Short mmCIF file of C-alpha atoms in Angstrom, two decimals:
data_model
loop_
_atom_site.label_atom_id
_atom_site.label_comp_id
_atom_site.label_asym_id
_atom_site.label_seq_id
_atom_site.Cartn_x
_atom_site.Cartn_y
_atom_site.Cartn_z
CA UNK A 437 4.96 2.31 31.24
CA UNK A 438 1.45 3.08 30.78
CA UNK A 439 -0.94 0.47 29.32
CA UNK A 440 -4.34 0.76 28.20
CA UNK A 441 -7.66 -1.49 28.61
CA UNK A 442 -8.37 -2.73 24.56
CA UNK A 443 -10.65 -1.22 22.59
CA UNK A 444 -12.88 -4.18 21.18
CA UNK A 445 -13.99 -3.30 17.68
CA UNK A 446 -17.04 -5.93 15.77
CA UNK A 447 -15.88 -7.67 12.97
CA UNK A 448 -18.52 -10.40 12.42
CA UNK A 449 -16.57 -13.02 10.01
CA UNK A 450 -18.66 -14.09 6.98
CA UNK A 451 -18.32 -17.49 4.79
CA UNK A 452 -16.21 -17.33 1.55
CA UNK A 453 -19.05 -18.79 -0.31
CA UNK A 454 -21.41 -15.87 0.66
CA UNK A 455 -18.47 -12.94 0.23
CA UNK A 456 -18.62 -14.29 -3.54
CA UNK A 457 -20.28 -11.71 -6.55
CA UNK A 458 -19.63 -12.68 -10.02
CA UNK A 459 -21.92 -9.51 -11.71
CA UNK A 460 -23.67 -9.37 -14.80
CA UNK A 461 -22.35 -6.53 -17.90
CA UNK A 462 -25.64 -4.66 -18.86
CA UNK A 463 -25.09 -5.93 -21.81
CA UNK A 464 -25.55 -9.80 -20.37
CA UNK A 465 -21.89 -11.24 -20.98
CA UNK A 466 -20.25 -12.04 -17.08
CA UNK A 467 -16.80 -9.46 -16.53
CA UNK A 468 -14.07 -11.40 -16.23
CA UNK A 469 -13.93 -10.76 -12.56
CA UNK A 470 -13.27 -12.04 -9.02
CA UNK A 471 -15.23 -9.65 -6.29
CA UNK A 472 -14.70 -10.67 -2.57
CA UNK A 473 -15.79 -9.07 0.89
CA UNK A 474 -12.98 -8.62 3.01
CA UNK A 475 -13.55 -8.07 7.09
CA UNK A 476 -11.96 -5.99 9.59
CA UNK A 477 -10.24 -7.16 12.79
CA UNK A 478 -9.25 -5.67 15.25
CA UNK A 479 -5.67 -6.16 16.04
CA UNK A 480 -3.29 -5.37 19.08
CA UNK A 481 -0.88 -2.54 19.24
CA UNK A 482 -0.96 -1.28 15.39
CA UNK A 483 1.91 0.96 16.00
CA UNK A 484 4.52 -1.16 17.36
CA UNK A 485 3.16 -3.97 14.56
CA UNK A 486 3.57 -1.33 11.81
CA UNK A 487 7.19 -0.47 13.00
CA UNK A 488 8.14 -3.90 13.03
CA UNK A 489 6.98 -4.14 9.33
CA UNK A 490 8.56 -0.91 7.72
CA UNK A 491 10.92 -0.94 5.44
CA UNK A 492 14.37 -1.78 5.83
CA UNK A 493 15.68 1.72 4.81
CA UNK A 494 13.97 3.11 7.68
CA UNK A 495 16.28 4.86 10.55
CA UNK A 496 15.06 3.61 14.25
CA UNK A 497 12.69 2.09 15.81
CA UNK A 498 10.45 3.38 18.10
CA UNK A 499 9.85 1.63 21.91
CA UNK A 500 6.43 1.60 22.39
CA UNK A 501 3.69 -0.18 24.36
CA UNK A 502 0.75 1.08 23.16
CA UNK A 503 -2.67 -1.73 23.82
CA UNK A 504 -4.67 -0.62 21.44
CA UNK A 505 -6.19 -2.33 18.59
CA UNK A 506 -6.55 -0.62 15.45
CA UNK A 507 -7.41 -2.70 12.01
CA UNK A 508 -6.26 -4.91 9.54
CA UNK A 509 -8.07 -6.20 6.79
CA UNK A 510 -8.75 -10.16 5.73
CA UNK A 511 -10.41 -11.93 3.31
CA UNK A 512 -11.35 -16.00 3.46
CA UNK A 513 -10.06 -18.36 1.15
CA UNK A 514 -9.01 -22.18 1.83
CA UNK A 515 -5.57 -24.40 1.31
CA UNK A 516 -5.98 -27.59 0.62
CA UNK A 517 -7.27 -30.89 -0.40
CA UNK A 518 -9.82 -31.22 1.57
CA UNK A 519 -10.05 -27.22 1.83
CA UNK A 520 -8.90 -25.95 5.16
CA UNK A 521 -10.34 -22.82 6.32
CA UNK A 522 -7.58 -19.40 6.72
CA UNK A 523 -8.43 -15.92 7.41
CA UNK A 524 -5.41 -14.13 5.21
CA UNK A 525 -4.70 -10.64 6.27
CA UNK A 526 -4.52 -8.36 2.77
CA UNK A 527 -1.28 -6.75 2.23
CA UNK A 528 -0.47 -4.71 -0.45
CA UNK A 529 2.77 -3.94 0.82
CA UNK A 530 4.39 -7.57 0.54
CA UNK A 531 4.23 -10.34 -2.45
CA UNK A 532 4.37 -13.45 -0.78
CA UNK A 533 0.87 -16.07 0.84
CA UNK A 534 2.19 -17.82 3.74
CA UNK A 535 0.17 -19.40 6.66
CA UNK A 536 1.62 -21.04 10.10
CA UNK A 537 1.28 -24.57 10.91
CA UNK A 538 -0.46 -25.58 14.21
CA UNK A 539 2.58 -27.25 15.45
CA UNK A 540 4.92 -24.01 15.52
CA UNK A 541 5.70 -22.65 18.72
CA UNK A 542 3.72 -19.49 18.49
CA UNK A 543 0.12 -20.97 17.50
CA UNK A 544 0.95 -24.05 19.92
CA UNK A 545 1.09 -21.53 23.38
CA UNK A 546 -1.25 -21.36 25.58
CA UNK A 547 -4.22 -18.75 24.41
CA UNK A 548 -4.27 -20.28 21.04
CA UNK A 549 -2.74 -17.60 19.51
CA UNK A 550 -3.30 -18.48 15.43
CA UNK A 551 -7.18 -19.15 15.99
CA UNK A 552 -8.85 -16.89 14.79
CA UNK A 553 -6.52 -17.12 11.88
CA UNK A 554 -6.62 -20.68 11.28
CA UNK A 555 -4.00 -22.94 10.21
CA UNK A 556 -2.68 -25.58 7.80
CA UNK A 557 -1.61 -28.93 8.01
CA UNK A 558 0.39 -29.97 5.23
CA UNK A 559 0.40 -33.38 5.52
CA UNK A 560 -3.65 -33.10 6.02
CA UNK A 561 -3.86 -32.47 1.92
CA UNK A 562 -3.97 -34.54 -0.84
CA UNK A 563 -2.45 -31.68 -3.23
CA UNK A 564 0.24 -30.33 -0.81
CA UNK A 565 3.92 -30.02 -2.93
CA UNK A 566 7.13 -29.57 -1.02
CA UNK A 567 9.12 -26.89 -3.28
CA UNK A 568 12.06 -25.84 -1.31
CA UNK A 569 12.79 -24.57 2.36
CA UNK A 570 13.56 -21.31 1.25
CA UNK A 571 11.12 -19.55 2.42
CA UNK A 572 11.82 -16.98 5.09
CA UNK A 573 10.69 -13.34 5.14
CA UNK A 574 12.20 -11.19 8.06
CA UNK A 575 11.45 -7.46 8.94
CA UNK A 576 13.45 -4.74 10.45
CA UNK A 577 13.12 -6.05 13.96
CA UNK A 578 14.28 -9.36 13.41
CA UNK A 579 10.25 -10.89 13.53
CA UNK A 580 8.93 -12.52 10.60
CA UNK A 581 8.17 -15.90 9.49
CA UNK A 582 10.44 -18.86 7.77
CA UNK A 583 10.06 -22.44 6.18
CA UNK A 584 9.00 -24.27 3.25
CA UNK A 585 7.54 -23.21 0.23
CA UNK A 586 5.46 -25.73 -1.46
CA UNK A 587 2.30 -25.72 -3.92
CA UNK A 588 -1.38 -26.62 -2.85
CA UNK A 589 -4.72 -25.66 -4.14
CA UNK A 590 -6.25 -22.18 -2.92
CA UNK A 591 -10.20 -21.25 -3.60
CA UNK A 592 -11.56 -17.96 -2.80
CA UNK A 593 -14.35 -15.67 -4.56
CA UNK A 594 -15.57 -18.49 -6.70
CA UNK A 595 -12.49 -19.18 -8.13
CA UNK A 596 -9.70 -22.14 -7.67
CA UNK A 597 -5.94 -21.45 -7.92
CA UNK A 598 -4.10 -25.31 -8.34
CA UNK A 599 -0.29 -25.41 -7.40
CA UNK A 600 -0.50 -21.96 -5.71
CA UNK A 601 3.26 -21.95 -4.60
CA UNK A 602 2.97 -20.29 -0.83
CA UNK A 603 5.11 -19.91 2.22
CA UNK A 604 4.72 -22.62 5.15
CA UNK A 605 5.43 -20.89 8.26
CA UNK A 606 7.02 -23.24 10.79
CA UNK A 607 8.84 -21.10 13.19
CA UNK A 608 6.69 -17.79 13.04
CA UNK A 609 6.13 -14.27 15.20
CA UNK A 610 3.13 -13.14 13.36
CA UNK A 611 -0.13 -15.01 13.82
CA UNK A 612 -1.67 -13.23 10.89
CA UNK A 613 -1.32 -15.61 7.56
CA UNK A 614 -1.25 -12.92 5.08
CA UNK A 615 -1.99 -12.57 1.65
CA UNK A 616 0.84 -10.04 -0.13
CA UNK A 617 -0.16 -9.00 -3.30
CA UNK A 618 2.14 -6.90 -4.80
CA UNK A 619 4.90 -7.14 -7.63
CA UNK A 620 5.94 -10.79 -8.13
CA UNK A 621 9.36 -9.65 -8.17
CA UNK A 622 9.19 -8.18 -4.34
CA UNK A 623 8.58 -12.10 -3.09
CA UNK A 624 11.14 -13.43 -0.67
CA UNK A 625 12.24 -16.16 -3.22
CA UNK A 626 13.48 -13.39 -5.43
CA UNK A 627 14.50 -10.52 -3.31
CA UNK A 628 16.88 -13.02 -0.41
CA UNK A 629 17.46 -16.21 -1.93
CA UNK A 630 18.76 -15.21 -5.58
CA UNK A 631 15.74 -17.28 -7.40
CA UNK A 632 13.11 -16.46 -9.96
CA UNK A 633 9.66 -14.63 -9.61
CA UNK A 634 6.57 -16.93 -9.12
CA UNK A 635 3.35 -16.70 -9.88
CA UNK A 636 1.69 -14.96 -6.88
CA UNK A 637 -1.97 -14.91 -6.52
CA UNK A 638 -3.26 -11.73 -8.91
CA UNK A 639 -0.82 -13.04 -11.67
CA UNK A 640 -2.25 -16.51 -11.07
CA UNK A 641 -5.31 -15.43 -11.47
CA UNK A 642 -4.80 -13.50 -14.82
CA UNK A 643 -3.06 -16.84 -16.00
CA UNK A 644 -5.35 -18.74 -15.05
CA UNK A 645 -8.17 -17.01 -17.52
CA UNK A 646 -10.09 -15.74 -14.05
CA UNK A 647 -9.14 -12.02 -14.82
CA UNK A 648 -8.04 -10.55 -17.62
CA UNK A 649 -5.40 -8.12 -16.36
CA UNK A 650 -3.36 -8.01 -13.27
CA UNK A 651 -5.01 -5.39 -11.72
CA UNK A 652 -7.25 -5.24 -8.80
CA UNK A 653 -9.33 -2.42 -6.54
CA UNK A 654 -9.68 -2.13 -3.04
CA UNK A 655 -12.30 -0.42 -1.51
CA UNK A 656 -11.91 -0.93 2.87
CA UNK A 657 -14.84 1.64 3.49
CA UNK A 658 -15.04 3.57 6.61
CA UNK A 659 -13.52 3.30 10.04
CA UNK A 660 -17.08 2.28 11.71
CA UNK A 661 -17.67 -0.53 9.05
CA UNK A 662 -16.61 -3.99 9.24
CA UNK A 663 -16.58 -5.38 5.59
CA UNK A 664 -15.37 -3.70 2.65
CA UNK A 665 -14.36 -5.52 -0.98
CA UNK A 666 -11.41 -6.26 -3.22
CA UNK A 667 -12.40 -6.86 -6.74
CA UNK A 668 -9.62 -8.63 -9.28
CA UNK A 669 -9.78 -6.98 -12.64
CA UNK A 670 -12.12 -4.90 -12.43
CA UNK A 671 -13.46 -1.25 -11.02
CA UNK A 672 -16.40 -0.92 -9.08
CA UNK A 673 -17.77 2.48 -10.72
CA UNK A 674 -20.89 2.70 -6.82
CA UNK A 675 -17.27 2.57 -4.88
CA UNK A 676 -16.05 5.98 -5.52
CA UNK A 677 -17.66 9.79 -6.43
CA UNK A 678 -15.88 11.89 -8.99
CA UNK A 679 -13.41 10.06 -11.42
CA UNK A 680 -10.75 7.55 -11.34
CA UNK A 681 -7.34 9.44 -12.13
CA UNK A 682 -4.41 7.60 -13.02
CA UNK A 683 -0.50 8.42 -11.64
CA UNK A 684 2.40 6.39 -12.75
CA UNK A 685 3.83 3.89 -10.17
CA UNK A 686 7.68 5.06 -9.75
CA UNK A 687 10.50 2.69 -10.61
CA UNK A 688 13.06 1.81 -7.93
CA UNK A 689 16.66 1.45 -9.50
CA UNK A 690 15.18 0.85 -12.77
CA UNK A 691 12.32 -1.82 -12.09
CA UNK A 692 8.26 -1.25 -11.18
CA UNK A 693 8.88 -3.13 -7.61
CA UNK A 694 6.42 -1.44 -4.96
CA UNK A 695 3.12 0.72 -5.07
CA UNK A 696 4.72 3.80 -4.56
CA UNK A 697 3.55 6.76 -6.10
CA UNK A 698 4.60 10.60 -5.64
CA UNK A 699 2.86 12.85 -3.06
CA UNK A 700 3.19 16.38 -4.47
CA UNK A 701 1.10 18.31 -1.35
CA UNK A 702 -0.46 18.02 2.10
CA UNK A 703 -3.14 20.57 2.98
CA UNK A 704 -6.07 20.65 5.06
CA UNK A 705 -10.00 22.33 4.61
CA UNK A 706 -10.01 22.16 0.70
CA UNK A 707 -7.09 24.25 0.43
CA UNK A 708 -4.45 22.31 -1.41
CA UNK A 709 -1.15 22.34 -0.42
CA UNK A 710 -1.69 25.12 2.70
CA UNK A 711 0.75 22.42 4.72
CA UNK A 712 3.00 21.29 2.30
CA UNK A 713 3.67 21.87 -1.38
CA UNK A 714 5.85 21.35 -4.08
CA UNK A 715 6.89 18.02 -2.32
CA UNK A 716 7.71 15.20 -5.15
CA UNK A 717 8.27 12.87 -2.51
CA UNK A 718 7.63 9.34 -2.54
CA UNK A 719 4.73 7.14 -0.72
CA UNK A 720 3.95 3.93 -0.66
CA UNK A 721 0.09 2.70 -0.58
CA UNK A 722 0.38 0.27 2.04
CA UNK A 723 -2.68 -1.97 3.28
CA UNK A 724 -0.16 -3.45 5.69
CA UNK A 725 0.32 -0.65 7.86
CA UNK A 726 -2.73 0.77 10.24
CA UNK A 727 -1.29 4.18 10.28
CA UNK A 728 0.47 6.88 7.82
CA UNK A 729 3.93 7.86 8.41
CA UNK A 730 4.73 11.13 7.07
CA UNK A 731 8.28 13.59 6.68
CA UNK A 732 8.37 14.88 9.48
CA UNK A 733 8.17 18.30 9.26
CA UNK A 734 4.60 17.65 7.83
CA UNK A 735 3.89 15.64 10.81
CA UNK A 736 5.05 18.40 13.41
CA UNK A 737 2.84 20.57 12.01
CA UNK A 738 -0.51 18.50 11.72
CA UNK A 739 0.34 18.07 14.96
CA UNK A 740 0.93 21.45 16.39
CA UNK A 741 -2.78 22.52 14.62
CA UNK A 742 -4.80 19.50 16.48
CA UNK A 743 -3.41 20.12 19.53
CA UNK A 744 -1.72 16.62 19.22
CA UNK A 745 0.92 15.38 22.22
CA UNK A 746 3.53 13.09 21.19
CA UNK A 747 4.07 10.49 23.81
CA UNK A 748 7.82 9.01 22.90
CA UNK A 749 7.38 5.91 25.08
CA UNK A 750 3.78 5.00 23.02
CA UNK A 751 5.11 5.98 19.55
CA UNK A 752 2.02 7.96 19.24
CA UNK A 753 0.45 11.55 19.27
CA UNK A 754 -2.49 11.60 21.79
CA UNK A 755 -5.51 14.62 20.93
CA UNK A 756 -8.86 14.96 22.57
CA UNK A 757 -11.27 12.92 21.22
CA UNK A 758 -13.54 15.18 20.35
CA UNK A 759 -11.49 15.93 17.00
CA UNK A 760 -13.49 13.01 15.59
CA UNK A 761 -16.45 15.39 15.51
CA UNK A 762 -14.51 17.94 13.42
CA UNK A 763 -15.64 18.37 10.09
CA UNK A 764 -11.85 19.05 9.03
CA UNK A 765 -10.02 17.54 7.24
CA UNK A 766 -5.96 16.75 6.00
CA UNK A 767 -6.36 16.65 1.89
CA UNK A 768 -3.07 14.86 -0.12
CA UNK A 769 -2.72 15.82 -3.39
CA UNK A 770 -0.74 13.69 -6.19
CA UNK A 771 0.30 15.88 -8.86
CA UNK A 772 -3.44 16.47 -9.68
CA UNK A 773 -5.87 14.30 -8.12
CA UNK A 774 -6.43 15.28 -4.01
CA UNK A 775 -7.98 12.82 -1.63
CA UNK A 776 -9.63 14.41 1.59
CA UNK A 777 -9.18 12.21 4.55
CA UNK A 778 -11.98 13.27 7.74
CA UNK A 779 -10.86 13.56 10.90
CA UNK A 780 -13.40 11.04 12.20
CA UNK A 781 -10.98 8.29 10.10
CA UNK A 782 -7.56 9.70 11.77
CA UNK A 783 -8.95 10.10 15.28
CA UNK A 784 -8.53 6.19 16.56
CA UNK A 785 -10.11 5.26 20.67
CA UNK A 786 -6.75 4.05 21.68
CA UNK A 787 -7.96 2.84 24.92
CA UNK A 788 -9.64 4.11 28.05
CA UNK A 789 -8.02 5.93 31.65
CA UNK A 790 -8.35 4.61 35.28
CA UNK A 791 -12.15 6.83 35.23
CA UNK A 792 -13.56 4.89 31.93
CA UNK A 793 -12.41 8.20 29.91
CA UNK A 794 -11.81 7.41 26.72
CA UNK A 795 -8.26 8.21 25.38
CA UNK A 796 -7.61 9.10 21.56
CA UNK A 797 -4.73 8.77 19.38
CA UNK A 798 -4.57 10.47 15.76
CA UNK A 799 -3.41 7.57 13.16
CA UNK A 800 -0.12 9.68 12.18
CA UNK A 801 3.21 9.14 12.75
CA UNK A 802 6.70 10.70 11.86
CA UNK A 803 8.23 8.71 9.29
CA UNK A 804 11.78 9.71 10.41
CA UNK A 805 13.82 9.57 7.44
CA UNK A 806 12.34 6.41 5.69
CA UNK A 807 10.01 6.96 2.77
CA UNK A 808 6.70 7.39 3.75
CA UNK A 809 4.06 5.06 3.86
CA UNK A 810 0.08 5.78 3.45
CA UNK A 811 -1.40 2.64 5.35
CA UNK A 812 -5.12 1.91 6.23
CA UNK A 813 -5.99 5.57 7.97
CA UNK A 814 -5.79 7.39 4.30
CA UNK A 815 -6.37 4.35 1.95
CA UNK A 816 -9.99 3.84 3.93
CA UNK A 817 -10.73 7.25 1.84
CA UNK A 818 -9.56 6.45 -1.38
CA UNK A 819 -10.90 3.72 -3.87
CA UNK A 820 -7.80 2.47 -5.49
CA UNK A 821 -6.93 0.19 -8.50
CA UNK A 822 -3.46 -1.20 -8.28
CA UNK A 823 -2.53 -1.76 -12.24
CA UNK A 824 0.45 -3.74 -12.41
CA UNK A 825 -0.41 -4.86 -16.24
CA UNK A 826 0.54 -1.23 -16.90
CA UNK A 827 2.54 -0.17 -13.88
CA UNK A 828 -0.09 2.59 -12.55
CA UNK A 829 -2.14 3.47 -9.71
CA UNK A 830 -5.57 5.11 -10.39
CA UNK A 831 -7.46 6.78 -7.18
CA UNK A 832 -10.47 8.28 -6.29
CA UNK A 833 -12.00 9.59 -3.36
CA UNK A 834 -14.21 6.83 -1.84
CA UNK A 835 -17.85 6.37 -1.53
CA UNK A 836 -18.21 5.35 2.34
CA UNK A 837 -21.22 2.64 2.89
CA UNK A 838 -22.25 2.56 -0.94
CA UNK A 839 -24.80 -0.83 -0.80
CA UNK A 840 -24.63 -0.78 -4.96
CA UNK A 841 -22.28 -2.26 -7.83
CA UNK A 842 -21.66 -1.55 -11.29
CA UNK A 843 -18.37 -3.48 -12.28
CA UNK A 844 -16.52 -2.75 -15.58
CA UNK A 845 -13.73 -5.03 -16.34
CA UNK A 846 -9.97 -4.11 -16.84
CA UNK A 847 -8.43 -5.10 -19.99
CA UNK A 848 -5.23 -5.22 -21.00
CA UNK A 849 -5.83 -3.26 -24.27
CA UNK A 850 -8.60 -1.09 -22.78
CA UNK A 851 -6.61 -0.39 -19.09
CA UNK A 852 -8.63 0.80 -16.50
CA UNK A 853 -12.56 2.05 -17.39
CA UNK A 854 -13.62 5.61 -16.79
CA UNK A 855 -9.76 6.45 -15.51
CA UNK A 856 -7.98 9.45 -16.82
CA UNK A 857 -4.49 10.13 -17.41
CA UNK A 858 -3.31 12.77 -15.84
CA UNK A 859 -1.37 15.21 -17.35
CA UNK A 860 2.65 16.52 -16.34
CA UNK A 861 2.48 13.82 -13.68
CA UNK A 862 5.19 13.61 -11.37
CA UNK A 863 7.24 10.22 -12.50
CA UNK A 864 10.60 10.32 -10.70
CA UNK A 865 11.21 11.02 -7.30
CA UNK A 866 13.95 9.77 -4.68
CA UNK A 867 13.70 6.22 -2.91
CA UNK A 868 16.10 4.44 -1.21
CA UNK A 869 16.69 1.22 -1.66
CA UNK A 870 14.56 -1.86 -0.23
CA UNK A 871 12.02 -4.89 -0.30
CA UNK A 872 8.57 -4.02 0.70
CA UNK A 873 8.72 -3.82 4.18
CA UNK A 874 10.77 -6.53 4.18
CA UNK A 875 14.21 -6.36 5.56
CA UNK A 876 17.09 -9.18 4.86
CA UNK A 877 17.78 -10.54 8.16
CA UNK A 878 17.81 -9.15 11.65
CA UNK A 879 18.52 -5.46 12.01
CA UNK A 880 20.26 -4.08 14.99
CA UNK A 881 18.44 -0.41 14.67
CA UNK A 882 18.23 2.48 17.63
CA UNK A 883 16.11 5.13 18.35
CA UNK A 884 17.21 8.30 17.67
CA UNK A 885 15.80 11.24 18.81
CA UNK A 886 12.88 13.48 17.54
CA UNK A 887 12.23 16.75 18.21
CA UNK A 888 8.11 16.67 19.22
CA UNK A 889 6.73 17.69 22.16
CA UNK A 890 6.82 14.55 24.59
CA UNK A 891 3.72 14.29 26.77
CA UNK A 892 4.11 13.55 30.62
CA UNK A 893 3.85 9.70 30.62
CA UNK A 894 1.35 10.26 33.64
CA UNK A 895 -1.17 12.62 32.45
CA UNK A 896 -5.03 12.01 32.41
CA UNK A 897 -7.92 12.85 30.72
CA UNK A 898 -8.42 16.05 32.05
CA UNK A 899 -4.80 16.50 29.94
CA UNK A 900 -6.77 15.52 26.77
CA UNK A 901 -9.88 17.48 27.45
CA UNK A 902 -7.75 20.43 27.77
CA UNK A 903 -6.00 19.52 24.58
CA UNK A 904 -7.18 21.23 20.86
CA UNK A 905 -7.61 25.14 22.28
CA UNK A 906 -7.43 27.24 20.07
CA UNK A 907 -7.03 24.26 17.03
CA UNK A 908 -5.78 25.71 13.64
CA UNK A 909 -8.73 23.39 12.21
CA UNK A 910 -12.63 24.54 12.77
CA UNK A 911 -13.72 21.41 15.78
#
């Protein structure tokens, strides 16, 4: 199979002290906020990775090699008494902090796999807790993470967190700690093991008097940038143009357990809906995942109007790369509000051909029966605030590169500042069953086939410069 040369992407890393802005009201009193930067990294093969994380009611899995890097998105923080230094990777789509220990078998290989990450040593801290060995969160290919949990003191954005409980990592395939920070009811201890819902960090935090509701933003800013910000409780009003609108987060079986929220139409150029309308299906807002994954009839035909080829053995749609210069763009629509995403944040430099050429994939994939996720290639043009005080999601489109702040705190009698309800939302749509991406145990899954166009495993770039004739969208 084909592999590419890597794509290496800046992400300068930054202190936690200096990604820290506690703001001022105008009217003098501090917001009861916690504002910190978070970086982009590059990581290997986002396609395969975001396969191995999707949900467990997913179909198949796709085989794919793919060497590109595409991005995930940390923040700082420290574990520990004395503090030891992590890079957590920010997941919306999961509910659990856990970090690997040196010692495992994956950060011990040779290449030092967990560097850049960092590590903890238990036994190193002063305030470390055994809890249970419970801990152990699996996804659909069988790779995940398992251990201890236990309680230790985490500090990030100004703030400190005593007896965080978190996830110890001791026989791990992800060097990534990660950060989930979703519904407290979606963490492994309550989903697998049969026990009770913890504290997790954005509940801590509103417990712990640093924020008043659990609610939080996240702004990731373009594709070219390398920092953007999550702010707990609060809105960042220089983030996004227009205004906030709020949607109802839709209940799974009964219970608020996942972002997911319903996507109503797919169209492209400002013209709602001209791919798909009328659609009431359900997405999940997904930080976790690089890419979208869409139905896939909506997928074919993005597809067939870039010009994309589908490459089955790379799990990926290849298009010249000169659609990043197109000033089109695919536009989702939920129930009212419609964010426009660019094609210069869909159109990813996958890697480069035996001639230096570089070779473009578009961050979209077919979705193939599971429920569809919107990861970092649409949520980099939305500024989102993730209310779980009052189960809602409120969205705008984003303000790329903004260098200004003017923070209003959320409440939990006031909600969300300068969001609007809107009206006849859709509330109830179909979703299967399932954890997060989380599955419960290894999952023998198959591909199964897919009807798109599968390019020649040995073509060129002279393939992709001849790609995007006679494109549907103005290049």
């Amino acid at each position: 199979m084909r592999t590419f040369t890597a794509l290496a992407a800046a992400a300068s890393l930054i202190s936690a002290a200096s990604a820290i802005t506690l703001l001022e009201k105008r009217h003098g009193t501090a917001p009861r906020v916690v504002q910190h930067e978070i970086q982009r990294k590059t990581v290997d093969n986002p396609i395969a990775r975001d396969r191995a994380r999707l949900r467990k009611r997913q179909s198949k899995t796709v085989q794919e090699n793919l060497d590109n890097e595409e991005t995930l998105y940390f923040m700082n923080a420290t574990v520990g008494t004395p503090a030891q230094d992590l890079r957590l990777h920010i997941d919306t789509g999961s509910s659990d902090l856990w970090v690997n220990v040196a010692n495992s078998q994956l950060c011990s290989s040779k290449g030092n796999a967990c560097g850049a990450s960092g590590t903890y040593a238990p036994n190193s801290s002063s305030t470390y807790q055994y809890i249970n060995s419970n801990f152990n969160i699996t996804y659909v290919d069988g790779s995940g993470s398992s251990g201890d949990y236990v309680s230790d003191k985490v500090q990030f954005g100004g703030v400190t967190l005593e007896n965080q409980q978190i996830g110890i990592g001791y026989n791990s395939t992800s060097a990534e700690g990660i950060i989930g920070i979703g519904y407290p009811i979606n963490e492994v201890a309550t989903q697998y093991n049969g026990g009770n819902p913890y504290p997790n960090v954005p509940l801590h935090l509103m417990q712990n008097g640093d924020i008043n509701s659990n609610a939080y933003s996240l702004w990731l800013n373009d594709l070219d940038a390398s920092t953007g910000s999550i702010l707990f409780g609060g809105v960042n009003t220089d983030k996004f143009s227009g205004e906030l609108q709020t949607l109802p987060i839709i209940r799974e079986q009964g219970y608020y357990a996942e972002f997911i929220i319903a996507l109503t139409g797919v169209g492209a150029n400002g013209t709602a809906g001209s791919i798909a309308s009328n659609l009431a299906t359900p997405a999940l807002l997904d930080s976790g995942s690089s890419l979208m994954y869409l139905p896939n009839n909506i997928v074919q035909t993005i597809y067939n109007d870039v010009g994309a080829q589908y490459d089955s053995s790379q799990g990926a749609a290849f298009v010249n790369c000169n659609l990043a210069k197109s000033t089109a763009t695919l536009d989702f629509t939920f129930s009212s509000p419609t964010i426009r995403v660019a094609m210069s944040e869909l159109v990813i430099v996958a890697g480069y051909d035996s001639h230096n050429q570089p070779l473009c994939i578009i961050g979209i994939s077919p979705v193939d029966g599971g429920t569809p996720v919107l990861g970092d290639t649409f949520i980099r043009s939305a500024y989102i605030v993730y209310d779980m005080t009052n189960n809602e999601i409120s969205i705008a489109q984003t303000r790329f590169n903004s260098t200004t702040d003017n923070i209003l705190e959320i409440t939990n009698t006031t909600g969300v500042p300068s969001a609007t309800a809107v009206a006849n939302a859709v509330t109830s749509v179909a979703v299967s069953s399932g954890g997060a991406r989380i599955g419960s145990g290894p999952t023998s899954v198959t591909s199964s086939a897919w009807a798109l166009p599968t390019a020649a495993i040995g073509y060129d770039v002279a393939l992709l410069g001849a790609l995007g004739a006679g494109l549907a969208f103005a290049l």
